[in-house]
XYZ file of N, CA and C in Angstrom:
234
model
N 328.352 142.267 85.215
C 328.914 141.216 84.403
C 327.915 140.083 84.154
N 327.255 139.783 85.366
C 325.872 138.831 84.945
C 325.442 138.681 83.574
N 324.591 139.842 83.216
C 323.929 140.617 82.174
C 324.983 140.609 80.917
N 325.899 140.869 81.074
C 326.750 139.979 79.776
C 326.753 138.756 79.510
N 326.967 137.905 80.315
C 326.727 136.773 80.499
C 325.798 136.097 80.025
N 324.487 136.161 80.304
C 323.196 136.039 80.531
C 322.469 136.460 78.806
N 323.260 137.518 78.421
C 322.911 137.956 76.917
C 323.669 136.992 76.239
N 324.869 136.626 76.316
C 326.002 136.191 75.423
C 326.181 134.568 75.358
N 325.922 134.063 76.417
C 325.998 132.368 76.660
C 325.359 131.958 75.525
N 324.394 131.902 75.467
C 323.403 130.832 74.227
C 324.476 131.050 72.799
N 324.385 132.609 72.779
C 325.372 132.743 71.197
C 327.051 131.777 71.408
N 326.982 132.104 72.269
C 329.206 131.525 72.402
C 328.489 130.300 72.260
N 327.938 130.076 73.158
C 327.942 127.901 73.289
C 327.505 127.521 72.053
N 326.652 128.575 71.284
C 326.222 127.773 69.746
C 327.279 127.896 69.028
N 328.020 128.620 68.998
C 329.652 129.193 68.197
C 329.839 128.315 68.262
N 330.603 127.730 69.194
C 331.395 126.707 70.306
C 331.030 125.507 69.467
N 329.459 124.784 69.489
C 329.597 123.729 69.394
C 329.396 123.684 67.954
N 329.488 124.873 67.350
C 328.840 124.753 65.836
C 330.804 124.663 64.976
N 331.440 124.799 65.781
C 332.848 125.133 65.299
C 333.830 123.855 64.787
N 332.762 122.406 64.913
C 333.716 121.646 64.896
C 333.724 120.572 66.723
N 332.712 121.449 67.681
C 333.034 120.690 68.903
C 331.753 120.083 69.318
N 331.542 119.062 68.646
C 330.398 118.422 69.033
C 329.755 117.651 69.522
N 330.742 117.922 70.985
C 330.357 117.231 71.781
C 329.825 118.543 72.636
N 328.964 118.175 73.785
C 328.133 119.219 74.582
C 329.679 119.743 75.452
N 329.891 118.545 76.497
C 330.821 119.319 77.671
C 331.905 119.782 76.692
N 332.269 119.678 75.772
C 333.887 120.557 75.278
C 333.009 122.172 75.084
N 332.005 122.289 73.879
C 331.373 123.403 73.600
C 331.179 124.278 75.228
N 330.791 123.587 75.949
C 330.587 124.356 77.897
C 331.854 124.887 78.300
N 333.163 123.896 78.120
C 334.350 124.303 78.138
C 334.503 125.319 77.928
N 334.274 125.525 76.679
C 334.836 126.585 75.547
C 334.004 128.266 76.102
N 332.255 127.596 76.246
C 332.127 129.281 76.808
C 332.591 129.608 78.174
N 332.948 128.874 79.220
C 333.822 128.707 80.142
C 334.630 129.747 80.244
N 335.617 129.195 79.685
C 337.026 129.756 79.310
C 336.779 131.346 78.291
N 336.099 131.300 77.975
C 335.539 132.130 76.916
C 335.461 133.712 77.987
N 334.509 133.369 78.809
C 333.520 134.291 79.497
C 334.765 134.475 80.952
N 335.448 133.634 81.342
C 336.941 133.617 82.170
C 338.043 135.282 81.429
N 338.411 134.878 80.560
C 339.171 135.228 79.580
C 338.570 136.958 79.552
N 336.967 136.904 78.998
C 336.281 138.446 78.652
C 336.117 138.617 80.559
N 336.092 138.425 81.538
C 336.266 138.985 82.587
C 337.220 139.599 82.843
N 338.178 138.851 82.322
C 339.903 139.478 82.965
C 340.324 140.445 81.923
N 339.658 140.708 80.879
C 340.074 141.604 80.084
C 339.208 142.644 79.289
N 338.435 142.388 79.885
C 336.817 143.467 79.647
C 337.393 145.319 79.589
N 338.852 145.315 80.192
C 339.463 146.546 80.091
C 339.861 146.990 78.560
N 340.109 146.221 78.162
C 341.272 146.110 76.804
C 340.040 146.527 75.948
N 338.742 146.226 76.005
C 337.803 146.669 74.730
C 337.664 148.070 74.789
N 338.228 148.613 73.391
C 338.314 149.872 72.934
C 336.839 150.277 72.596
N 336.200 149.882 72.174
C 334.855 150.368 71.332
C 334.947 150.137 69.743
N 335.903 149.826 69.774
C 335.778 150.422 67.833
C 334.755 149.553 67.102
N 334.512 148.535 67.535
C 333.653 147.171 67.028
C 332.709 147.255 68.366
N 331.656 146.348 67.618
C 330.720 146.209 68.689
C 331.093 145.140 69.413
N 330.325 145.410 70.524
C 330.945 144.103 72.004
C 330.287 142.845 71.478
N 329.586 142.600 70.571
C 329.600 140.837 70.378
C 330.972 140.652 69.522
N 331.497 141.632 68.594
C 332.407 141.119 67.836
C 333.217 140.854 68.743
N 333.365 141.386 69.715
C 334.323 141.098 70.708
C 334.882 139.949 71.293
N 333.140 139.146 71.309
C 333.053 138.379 72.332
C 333.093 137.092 71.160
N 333.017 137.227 69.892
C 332.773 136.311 68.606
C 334.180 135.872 68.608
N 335.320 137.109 68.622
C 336.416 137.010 68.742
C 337.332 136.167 69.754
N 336.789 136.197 70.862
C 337.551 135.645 71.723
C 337.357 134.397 71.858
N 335.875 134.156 71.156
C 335.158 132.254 71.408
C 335.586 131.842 70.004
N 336.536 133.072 69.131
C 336.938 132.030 67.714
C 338.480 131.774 68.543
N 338.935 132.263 69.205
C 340.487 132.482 69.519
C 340.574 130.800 70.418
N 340.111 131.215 71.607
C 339.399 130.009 72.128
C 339.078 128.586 71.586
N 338.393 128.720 70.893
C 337.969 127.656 69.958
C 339.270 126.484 69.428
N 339.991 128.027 68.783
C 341.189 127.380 68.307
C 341.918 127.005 68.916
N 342.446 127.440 70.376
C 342.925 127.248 71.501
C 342.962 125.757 71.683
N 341.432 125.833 71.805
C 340.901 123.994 72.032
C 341.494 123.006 71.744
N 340.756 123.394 69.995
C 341.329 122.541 68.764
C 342.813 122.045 69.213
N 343.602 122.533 68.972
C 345.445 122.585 69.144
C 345.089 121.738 69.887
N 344.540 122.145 71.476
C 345.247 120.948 72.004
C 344.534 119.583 72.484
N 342.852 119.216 71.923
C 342.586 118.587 71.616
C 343.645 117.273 70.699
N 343.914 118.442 69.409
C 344.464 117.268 68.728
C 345.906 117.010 68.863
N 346.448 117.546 69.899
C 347.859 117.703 70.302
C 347.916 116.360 71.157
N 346.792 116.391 72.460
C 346.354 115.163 73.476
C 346.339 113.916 72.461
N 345.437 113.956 71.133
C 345.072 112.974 70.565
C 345.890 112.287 69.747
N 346.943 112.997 69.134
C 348.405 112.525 68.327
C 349.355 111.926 69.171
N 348.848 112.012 70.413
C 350.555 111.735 71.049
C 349.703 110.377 71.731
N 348.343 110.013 71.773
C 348.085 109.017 72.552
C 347.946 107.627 71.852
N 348.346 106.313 71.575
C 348.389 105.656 70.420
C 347.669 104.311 70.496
């Protein structure tokens, strides 16, 4: 799992912060949770796509994840 890791970090965290999160620690968050998420479910990948789409996928899912409740925290605080 390292070696996934280790290949994949630089790409997610640029996703991450290129998505709208531009701040450093949220984008870290995000591959965080990202690379959390592809551990616990590294079963579920079928093959049909290649394993970055995979991993593109889960740091767009994520992402959005964020977003929500970023601006969920930020609407309700006045």
């Amino acid at each position: 799992m390292k070696e996934i890791f280790d290949e994949y970090r630089d790409k997610v965290y640029r996703f991450a912060y290129g998505v709208g999160q531009k701040h450093r620690e949220e984008a870290l968050d995000i591959v965080q949770e990202v690379f959390i998420k592809l551990f616990r479910t590294i079963g579920n990948f079928k093959g049909k796509s290649s394993f970055y789409t995979y991993i593109y996928r889960a740091a767009m899912n994520t992402a959005i994840d964020h977003a929500r409740k970023f601006k969920k925290s930020t609407s309700l605080s006045f």
